[in-house]
Amino acid sequence: MNRPEREAAVRQIMERAVPRVPPELHAEVVRLGGRMLRRRALVRRLLWLLLSAAVVAFAVWAVTAQPWVEPPSETTPPLTDW
């Protein structure tokens, strides 16, 4: 197919009559869409809660473990100037 034939085929497809949507389909779509939005909001809240818990857990660990402080030496340094 060359370009003019493709354009003609696309025009023919676009000029067809649009199929009618059944009226009862609207209520079903609204119900499912509302459920999807509620589920998405719940997942978003749970992820924020999980992130907050992780931040609090990290902060508590950092305060108790103090990873920025150098640990005490396990051995004594050698005595040299005696």
Coordinates of C-alpha atoms in Angstrom, one line a residue:
M1 CA 0.0 0.0 0.0
N2 CA 1.3 3.4 -0.9
R3 CA 0.6 6.6 1.1
P4 CA -2.6 7.7 -0.7
E5 CA -4.1 4.3 -0.4
R6 CA -3.4 4.2 3.3
E7 CA -4.8 7.7 3.8
A8 CA -8.0 6.7 1.9
A9 CA -8.3 3.5 4.1
V10 CA -8.0 5.6 7.2
R11 CA -10.5 8.1 6.0
Q12 CA -12.9 5.3 5.2
I13 CA -12.5 3.9 8.7
M14 CA -13.0 7.2 10.3
E15 CA -16.1 8.1 8.3
R16 CA -18.0 5.0 9.5
A17 CA -20.9 5.4 11.8
V18 CA -19.9 5.4 15.5
P19 CA -21.5 2.5 17.3
R20 CA -24.0 3.4 20.0
V21 CA -23.0 2.7 23.6
P22 CA -25.7 0.8 25.6
P23 CA -27.3 3.1 28.2
E24 CA -26.8 0.6 31.1
L25 CA -23.1 0.5 30.4
H26 CA -22.7 4.0 31.9
A27 CA -23.7 3.0 35.4
E28 CA -21.4 0.0 35.4
V29 CA -18.5 2.1 34.2
V30 CA -19.1 4.7 36.9
R31 CA -19.3 2.0 39.6
L32 CA -16.1 0.3 38.5
G33 CA -14.3 3.6 38.1
G34 CA -15.3 4.7 41.6
R35 CA -14.0 1.4 43.0
M36 CA -10.8 1.8 41.1
L37 CA -10.3 5.3 42.4
R38 CA -11.0 4.2 46.0
R39 CA -8.5 1.3 45.6
R40 CA -5.9 3.6 44.2
A41 CA -6.3 6.1 47.1
L42 CA -6.1 3.2 49.6
V43 CA -2.8 1.9 48.0
R44 CA -1.4 5.4 48.0
R45 CA -2.3 5.9 51.8
L46 CA -0.7 2.5 52.6
L47 CA 2.5 3.4 50.7
W48 CA 2.7 6.7 52.6
L49 CA 2.2 4.9 55.9
L50 CA 4.9 2.3 55.0
L51 CA 7.3 5.1 54.0
S52 CA 6.6 7.0 57.2
A53 CA 7.2 3.9 59.3
A54 CA 10.5 3.3 57.5
V55 CA 11.6 6.8 58.2
V56 CA 10.7 6.5 61.8
A57 CA 12.4 3.1 62.1
F58 CA 15.6 4.6 60.5
A59 CA 15.6 7.6 62.8
V60 CA 15.2 5.4 65.9
W61 CA 18.0 3.1 64.7
A62 CA 20.3 6.1 63.9
V63 CA 19.7 7.6 67.3
T64 CA 20.4 4.4 69.2
A65 CA 23.2 3.0 67.1
Q66 CA 24.9 6.3 66.3
P67 CA 26.6 5.1 63.2
W68 CA 28.5 8.4 62.8
V69 CA 30.5 7.8 66.0
E70 CA 33.8 5.9 65.6
P71 CA 33.6 2.6 67.6
P72 CA 36.0 2.2 70.5
S73 CA 39.2 0.4 69.7
E74 CA 39.3 -3.4 70.4
T75 CA 43.0 -3.5 71.2
T76 CA 45.3 -1.2 73.1
P77 CA 47.9 0.8 71.0
P78 CA 51.5 -0.4 71.4
L79 CA 53.7 1.3 74.0
T80 CA 56.8 2.6 72.2
D81 CA 58.4 5.5 74.2
W82 CA 59.4 3.7 77.4

